[in-house]
PDB file of C-alpha atoms in Angstrom:
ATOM      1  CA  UNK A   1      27.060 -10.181  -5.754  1.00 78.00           C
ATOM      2  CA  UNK A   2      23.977 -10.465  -2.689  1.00 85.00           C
ATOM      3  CA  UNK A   3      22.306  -8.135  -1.027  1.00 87.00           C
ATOM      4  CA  UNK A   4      20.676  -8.765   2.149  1.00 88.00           C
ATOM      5  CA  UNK A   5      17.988  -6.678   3.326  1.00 88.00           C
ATOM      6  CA  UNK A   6      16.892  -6.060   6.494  1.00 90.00           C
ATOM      7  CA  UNK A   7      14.202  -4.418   7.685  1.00 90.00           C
ATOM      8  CA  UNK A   8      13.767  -2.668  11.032  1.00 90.00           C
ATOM      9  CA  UNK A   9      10.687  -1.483  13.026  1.00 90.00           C
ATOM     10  CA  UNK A  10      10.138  -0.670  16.895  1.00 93.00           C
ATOM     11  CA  UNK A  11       8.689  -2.743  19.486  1.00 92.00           C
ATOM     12  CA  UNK A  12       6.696   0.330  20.270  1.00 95.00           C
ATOM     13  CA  UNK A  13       5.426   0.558  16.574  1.00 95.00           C
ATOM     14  CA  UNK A  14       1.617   0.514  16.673  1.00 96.00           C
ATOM     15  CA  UNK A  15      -0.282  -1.488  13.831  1.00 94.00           C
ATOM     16  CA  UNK A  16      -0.776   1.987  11.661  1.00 95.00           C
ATOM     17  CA  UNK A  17       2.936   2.277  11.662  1.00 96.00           C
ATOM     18  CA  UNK A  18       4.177  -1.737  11.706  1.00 94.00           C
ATOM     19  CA  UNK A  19       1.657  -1.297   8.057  1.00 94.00           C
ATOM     20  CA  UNK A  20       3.333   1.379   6.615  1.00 94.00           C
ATOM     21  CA  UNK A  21       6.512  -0.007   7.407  1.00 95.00           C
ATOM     22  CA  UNK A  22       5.669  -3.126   5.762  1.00 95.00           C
ATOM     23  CA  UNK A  23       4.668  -1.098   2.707  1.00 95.00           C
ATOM     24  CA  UNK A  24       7.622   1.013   2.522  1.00 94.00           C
ATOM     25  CA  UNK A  25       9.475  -2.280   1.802  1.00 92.00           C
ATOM     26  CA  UNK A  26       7.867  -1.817  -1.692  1.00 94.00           C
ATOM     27  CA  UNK A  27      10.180   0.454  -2.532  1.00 93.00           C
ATOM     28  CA  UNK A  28      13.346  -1.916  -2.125  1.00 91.00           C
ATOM     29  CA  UNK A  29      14.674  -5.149  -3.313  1.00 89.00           C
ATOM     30  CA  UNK A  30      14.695  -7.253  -6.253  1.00 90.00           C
ATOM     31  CA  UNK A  31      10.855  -5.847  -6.814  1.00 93.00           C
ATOM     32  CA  UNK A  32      11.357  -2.384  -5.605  1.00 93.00           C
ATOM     33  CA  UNK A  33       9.627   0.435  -7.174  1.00 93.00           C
ATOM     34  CA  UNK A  34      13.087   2.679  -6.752  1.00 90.00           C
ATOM     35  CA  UNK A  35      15.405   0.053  -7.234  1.00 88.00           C
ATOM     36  CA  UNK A  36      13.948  -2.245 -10.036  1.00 89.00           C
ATOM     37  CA  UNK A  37      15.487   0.031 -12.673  1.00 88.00           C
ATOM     38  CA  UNK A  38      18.896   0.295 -10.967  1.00 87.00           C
ATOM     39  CA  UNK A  39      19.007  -3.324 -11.278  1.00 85.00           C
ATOM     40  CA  UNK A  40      18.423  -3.095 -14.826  1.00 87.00           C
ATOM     41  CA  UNK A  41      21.310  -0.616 -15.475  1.00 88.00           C
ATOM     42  CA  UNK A  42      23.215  -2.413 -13.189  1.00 85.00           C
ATOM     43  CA  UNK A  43      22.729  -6.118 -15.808  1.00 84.00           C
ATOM     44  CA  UNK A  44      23.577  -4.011 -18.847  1.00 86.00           C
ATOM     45  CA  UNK A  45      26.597  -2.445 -17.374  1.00 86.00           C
ATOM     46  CA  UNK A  46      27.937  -5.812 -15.937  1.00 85.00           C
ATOM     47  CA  UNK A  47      27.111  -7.734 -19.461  1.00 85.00           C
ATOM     48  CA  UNK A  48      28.900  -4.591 -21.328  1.00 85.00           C
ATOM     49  CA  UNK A  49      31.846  -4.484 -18.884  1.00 87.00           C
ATOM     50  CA  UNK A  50      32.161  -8.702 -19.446  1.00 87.00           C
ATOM     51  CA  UNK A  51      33.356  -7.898 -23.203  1.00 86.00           C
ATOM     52  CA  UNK A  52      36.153  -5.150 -22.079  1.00 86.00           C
ATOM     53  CA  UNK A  53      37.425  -6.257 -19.105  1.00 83.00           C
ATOM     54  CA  UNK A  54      40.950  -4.387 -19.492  1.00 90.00           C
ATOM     55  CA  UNK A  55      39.695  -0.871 -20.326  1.00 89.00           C
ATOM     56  CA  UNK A  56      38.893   1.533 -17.559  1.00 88.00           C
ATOM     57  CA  UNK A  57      35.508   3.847 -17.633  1.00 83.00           C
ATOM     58  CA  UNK A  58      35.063   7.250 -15.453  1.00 84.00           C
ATOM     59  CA  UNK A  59      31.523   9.167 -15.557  1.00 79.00           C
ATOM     60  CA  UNK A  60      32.630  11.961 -13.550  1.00 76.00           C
ATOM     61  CA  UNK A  61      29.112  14.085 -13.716  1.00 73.00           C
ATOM     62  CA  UNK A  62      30.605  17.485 -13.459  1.00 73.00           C
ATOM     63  CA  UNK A  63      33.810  16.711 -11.272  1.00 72.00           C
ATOM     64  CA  UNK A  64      33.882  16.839  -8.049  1.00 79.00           C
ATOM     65  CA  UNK A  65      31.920  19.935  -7.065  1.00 83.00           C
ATOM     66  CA  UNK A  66      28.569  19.872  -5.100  1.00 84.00           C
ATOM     67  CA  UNK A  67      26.626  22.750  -6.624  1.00 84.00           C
ATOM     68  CA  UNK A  68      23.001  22.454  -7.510  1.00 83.00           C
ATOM     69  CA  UNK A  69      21.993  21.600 -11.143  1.00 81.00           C
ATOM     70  CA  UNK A  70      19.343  22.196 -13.722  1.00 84.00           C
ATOM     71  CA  UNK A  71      18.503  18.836 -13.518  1.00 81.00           C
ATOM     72  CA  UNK A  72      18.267  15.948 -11.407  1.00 77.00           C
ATOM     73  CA  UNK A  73      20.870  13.649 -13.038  1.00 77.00           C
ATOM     74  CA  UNK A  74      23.142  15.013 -10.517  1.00 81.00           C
ATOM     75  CA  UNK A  75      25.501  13.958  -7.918  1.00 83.00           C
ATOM     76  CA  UNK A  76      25.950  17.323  -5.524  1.00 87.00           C
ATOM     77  CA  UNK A  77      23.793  15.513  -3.022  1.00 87.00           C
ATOM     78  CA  UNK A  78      25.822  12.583  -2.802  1.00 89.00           C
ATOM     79  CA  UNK A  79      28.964  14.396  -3.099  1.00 90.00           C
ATOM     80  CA  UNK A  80      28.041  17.082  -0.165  1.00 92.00           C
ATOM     81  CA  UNK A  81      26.710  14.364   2.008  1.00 94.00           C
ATOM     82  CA  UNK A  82      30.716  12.778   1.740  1.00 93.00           C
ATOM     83  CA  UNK A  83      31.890  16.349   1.822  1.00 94.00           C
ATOM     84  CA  UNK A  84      30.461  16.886   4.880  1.00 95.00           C
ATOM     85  CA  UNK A  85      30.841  13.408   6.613  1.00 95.00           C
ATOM     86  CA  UNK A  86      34.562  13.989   5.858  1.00 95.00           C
ATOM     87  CA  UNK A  87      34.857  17.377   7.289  1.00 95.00           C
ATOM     88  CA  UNK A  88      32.761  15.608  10.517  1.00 96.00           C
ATOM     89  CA  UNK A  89      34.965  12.860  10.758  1.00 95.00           C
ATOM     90  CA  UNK A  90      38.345  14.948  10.581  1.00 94.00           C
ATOM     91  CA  UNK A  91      39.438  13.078   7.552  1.00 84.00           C
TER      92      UNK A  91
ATOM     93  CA  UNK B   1     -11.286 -29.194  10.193  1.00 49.00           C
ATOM     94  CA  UNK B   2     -11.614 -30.468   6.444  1.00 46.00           C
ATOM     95  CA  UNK B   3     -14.754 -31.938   5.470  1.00 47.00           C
ATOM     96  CA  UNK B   4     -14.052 -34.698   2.359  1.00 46.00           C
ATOM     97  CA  UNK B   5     -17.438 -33.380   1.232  1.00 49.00           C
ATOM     98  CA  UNK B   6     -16.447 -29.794   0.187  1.00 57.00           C
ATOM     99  CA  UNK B   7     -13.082 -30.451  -0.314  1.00 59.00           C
ATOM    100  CA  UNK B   8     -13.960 -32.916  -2.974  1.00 62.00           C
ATOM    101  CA  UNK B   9     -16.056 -30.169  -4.668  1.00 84.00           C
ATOM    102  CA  UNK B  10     -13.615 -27.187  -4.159  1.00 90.00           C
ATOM    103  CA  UNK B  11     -10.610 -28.900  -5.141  1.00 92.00           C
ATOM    104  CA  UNK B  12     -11.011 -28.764  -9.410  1.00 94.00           C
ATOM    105  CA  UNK B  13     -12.335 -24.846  -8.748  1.00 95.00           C
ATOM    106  CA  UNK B  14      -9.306 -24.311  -6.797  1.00 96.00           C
ATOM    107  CA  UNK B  15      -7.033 -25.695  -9.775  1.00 97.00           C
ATOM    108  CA  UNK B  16      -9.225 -23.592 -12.076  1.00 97.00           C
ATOM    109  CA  UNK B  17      -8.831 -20.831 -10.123  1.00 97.00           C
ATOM    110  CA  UNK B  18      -4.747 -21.358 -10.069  1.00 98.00           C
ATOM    111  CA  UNK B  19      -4.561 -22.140 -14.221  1.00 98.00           C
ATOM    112  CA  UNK B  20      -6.717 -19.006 -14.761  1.00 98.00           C
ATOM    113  CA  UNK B  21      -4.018 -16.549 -12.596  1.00 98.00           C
ATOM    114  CA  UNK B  22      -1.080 -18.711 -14.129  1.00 98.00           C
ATOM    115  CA  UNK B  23      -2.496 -17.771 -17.557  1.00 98.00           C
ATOM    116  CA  UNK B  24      -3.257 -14.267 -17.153  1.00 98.00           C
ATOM    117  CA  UNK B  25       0.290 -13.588 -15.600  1.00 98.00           C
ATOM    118  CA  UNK B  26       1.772 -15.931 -18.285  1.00 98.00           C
ATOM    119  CA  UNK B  27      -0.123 -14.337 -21.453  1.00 98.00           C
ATOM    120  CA  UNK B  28       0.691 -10.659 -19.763  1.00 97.00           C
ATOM    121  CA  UNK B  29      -2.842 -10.171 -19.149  1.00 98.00           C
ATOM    122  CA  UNK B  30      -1.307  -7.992 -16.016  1.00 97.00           C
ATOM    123  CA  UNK B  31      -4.431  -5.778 -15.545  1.00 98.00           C
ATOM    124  CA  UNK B  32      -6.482  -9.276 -14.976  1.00 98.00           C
ATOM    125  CA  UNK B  33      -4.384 -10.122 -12.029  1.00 98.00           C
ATOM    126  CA  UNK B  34      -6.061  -8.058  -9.570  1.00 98.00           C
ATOM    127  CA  UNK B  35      -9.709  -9.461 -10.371  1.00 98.00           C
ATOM    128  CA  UNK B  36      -8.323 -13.068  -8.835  1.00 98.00           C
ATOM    129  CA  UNK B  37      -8.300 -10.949  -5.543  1.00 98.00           C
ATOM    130  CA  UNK B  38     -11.019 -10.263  -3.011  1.00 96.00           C
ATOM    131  CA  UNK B  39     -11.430  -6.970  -1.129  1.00 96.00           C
ATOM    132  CA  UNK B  40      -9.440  -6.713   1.466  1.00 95.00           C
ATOM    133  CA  UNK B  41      -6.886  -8.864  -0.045  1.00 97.00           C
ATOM    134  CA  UNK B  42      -3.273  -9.478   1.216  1.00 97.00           C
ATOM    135  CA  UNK B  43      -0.478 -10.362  -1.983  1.00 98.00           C
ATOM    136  CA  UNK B  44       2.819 -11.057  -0.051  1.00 98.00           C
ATOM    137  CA  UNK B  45       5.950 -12.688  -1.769  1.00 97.00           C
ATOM    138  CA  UNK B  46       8.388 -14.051   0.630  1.00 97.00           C
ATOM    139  CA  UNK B  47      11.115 -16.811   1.053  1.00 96.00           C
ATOM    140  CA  UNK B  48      10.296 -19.925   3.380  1.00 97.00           C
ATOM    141  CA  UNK B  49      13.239 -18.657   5.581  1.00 96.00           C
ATOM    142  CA  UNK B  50      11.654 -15.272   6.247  1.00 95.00           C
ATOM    143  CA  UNK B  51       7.984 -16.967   6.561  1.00 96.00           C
ATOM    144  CA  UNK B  52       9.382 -19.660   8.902  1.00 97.00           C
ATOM    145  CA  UNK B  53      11.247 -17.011  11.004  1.00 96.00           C
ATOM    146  CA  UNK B  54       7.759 -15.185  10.999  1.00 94.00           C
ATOM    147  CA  UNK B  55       9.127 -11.900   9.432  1.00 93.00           C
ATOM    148  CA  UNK B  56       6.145 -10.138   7.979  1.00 91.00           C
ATOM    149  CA  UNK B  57       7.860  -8.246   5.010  1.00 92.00           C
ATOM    150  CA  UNK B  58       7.698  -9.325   1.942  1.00 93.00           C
ATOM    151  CA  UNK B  59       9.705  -8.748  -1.428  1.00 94.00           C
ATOM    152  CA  UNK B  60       6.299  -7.445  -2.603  1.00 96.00           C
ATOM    153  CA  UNK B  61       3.393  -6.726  -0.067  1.00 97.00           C
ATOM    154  CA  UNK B  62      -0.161  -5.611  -0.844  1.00 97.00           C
ATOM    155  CA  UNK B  63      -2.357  -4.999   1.862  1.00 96.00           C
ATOM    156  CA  UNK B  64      -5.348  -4.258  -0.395  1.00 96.00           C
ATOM    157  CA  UNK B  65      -6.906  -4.533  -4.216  1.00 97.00           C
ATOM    158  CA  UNK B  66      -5.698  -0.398  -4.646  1.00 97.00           C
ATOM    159  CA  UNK B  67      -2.119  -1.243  -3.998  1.00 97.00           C
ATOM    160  CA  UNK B  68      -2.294  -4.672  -6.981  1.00 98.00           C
ATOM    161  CA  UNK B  69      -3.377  -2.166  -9.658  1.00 98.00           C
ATOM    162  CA  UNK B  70      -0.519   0.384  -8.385  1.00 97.00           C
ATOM    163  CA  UNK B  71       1.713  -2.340  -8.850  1.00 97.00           C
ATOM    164  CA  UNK B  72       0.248  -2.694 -12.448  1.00 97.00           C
ATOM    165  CA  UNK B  73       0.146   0.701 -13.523  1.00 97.00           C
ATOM    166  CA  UNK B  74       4.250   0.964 -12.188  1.00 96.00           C
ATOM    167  CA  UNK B  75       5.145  -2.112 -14.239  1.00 96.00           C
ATOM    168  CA  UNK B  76       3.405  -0.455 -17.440  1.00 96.00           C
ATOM    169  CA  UNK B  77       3.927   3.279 -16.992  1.00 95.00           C
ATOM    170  CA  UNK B  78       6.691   3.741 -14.231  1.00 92.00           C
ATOM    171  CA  UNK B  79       9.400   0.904 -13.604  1.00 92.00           C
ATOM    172  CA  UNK B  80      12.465   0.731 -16.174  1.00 90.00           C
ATOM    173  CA  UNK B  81      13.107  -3.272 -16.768  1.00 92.00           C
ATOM    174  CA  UNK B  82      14.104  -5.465 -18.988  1.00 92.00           C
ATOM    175  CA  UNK B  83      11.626  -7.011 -21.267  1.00 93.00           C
ATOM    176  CA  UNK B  84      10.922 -10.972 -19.989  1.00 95.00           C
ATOM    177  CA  UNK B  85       7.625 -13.648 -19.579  1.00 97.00           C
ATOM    178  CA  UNK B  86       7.158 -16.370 -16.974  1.00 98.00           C
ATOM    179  CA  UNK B  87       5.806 -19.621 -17.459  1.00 98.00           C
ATOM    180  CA  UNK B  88       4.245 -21.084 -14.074  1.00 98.00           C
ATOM    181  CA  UNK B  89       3.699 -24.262 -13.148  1.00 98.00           C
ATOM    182  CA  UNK B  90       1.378 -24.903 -10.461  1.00 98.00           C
ATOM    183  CA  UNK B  91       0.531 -28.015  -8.609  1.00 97.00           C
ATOM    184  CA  UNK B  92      -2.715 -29.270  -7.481  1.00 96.00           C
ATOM    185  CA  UNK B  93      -4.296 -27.236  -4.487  1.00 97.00           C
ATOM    186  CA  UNK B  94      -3.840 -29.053  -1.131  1.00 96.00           C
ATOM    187  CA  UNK B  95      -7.234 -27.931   1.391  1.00 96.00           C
ATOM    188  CA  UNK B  96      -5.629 -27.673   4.029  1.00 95.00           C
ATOM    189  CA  UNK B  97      -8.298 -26.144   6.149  1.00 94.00           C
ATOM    190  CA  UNK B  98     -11.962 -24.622   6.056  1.00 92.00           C
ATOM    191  CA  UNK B  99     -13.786 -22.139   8.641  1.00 91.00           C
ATOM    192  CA  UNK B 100     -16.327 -19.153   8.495  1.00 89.00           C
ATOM    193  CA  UNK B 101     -16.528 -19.650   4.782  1.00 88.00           C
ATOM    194  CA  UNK B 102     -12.733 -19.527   4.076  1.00 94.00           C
ATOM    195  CA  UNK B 103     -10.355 -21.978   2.867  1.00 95.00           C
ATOM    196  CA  UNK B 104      -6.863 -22.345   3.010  1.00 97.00           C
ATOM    197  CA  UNK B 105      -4.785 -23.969   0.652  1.00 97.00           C
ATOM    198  CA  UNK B 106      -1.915 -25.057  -0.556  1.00 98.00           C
ATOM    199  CA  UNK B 107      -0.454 -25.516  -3.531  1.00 98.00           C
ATOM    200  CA  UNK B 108       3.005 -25.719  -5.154  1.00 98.00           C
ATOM    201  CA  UNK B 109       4.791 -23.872  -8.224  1.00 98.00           C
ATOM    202  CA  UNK B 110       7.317 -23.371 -10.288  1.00 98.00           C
ATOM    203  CA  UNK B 111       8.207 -20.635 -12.231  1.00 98.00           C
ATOM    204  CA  UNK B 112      10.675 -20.286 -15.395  1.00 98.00           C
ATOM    205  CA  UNK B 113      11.421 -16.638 -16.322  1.00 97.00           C
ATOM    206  CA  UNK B 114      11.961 -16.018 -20.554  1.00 97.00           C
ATOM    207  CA  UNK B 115      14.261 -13.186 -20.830  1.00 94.00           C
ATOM    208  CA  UNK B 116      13.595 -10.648 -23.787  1.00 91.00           C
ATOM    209  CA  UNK B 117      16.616 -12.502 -25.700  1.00 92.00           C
ATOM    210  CA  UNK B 118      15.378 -16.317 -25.076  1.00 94.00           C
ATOM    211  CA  UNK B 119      17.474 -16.976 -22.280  1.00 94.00           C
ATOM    212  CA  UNK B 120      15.384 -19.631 -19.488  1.00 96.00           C
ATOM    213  CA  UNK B 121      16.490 -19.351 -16.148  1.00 94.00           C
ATOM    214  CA  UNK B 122      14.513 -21.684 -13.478  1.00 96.00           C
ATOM    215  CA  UNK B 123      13.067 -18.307 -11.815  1.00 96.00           C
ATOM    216  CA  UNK B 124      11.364 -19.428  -8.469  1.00 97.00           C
ATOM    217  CA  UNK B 125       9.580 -22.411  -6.658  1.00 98.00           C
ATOM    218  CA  UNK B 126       7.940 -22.231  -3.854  1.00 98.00           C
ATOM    219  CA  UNK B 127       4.340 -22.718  -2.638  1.00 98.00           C
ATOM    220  CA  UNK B 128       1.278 -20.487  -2.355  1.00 98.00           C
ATOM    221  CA  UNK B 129      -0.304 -20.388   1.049  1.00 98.00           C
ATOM    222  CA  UNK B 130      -3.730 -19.172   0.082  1.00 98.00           C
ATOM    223  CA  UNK B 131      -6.892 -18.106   1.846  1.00 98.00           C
ATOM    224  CA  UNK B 132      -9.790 -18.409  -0.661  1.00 97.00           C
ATOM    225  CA  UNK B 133     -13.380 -16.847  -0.123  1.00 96.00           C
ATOM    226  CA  UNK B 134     -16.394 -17.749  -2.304  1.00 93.00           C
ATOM    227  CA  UNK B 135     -17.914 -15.066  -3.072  1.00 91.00           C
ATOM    228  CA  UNK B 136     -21.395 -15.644  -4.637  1.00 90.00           C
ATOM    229  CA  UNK B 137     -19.828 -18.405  -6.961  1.00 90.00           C
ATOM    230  CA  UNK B 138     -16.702 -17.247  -7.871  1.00 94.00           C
ATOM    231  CA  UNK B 139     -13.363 -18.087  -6.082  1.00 96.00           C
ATOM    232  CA  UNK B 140     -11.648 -15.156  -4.552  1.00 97.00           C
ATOM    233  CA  UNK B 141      -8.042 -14.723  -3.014  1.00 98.00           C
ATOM    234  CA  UNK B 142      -8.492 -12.973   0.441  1.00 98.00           C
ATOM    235  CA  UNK B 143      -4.633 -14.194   0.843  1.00 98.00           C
ATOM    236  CA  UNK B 144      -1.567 -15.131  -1.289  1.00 98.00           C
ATOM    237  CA  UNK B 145       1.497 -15.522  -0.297  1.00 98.00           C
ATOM    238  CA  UNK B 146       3.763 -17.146  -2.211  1.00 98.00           C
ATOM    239  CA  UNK B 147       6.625 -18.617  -0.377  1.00 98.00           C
ATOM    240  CA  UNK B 148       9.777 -19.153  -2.358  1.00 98.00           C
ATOM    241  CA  UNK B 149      12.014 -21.860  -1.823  1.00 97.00           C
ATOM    242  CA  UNK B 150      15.468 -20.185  -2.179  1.00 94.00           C
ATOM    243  CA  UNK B 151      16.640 -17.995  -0.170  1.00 90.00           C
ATOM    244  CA  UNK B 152      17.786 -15.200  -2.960  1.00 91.00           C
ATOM    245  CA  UNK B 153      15.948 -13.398  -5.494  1.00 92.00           C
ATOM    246  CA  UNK B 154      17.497 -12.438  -9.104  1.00 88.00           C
ATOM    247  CA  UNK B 155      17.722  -8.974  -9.380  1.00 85.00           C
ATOM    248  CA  UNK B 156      14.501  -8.555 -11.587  1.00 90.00           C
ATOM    249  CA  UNK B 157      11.065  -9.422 -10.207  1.00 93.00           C
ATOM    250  CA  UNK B 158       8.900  -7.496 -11.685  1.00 94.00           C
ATOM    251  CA  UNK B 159       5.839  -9.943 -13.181  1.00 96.00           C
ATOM    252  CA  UNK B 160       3.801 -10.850  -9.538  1.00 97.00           C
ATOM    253  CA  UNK B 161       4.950 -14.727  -9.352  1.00 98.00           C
TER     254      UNK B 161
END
């Protein structure tokens, strides 16, 4: 699979801002401070799915409510954000 | 315009300067690499699409020496990766120009990554478009950026190529 990232700034972006734009692109990609582990996880859970390829795997996370949690392995975020697109969108 | 005079002189302490950063980033001497820089300093990696196309974001961008040892201290303390080595390498330095006391060069590399279980992938080549200050005898990088060939990264670059 390929990602393609692209970045966006504004015409009207002054130097200061073009900069920290430019920065913030640290955070992203195949070097990104956030996303460098979820690569990781991502290669061991494709080279551990490659030896069971007819088994099925749910991690539900505490089903499918969107309650705060102790901690921050936690999906209520996520799952409100879709809760409320949904409601938005009339699905 | 290049001078054959200097050029003939800077050329072995440009290679020097290249085998001592392949080394240091080779041996995992990480907290070395930001030493090879001068102050300000720009570290961009990019492919030769993006630089072409004159997009200014890079895959990694460091605008100045601070942000080099944050990228250090997040590859020791922070980032969750897979264990892995490079071995670069790197060309002879091309001068390709000289003015107010700076140089620019370039050079071409190649880069095999080691994965933590012996595994060799041909990681990246590319070239690095330098701009080299000498700073009371010692070679400086005032710019890197190192312009990959392909167009698509692996997932994992975390070692600075």
């Amino acid at each position: 699979m390929e990602l393609h990232w692209t970045y966006f700034g504004f015409e009207d972006d002054d130097p200061a801002m073009e900069r920290r734009r430019l920065k913030q692109a640290n955070l992203v990609g195949p070097a990104g401070y956030v996303s460098m582990e979820d690569g990781c996880v991502g290669g061991f859970v494709q080279r551990g799915a490659a030896a069971a390829g007819d088994h099925v795997s749910v991690v539900n996370m505490g089903g499918d409510g969107a309650e705060s949690q102790e901690t921050r392995a936690t999906e209520a975020s996520v799952r409100g954000f879709w809760k409320a697109y949904r409601r938005y969108m009339g699905y | 315009m290049v001078t054959a005079a200097p050029a003939s002189l800077l050329q072995p302490r440009l290679a020097q300067l290249n085998a001592d950063y392949a080394r240091a980033l080779d041996d995992d001497r990480l907290e070395d690499w930001p030493g090879f820089f001068g102050d300000p300093c720009l570290y961009v990696i990019t492919t030769a699409d993006n630089h072409r196309q004159g997009h200014a974001a890079g895959v990694i961008y460091a605008d100045s020496p601070g942000m080099l040892h944050d990228r250090v201290a997040a590859l020791r303390e922070a980032n969750v990766y897979e264990r892995h080595t490079y071995r670069h390498l790197v060309g002879l330095p091309a001068i390709v120009g000289e003015s107010d006391g700076l140089v620019r060069a370039e050079t071409p590399f190649l880069v095999v990554r080691i994965m933590r279980d012996g595994r060799m992938d041909l990681f990246a080549t590319g070239r690095y478009l330098d701009v080299v200050v000498d700073a009371h005898g010692v070679l400086l990088l005032r710019e890197r950026r190192v312009v990959c060939d392909g167009n698509r990264f692996d997932t994992l670059l975390a070692i600075p190529l």
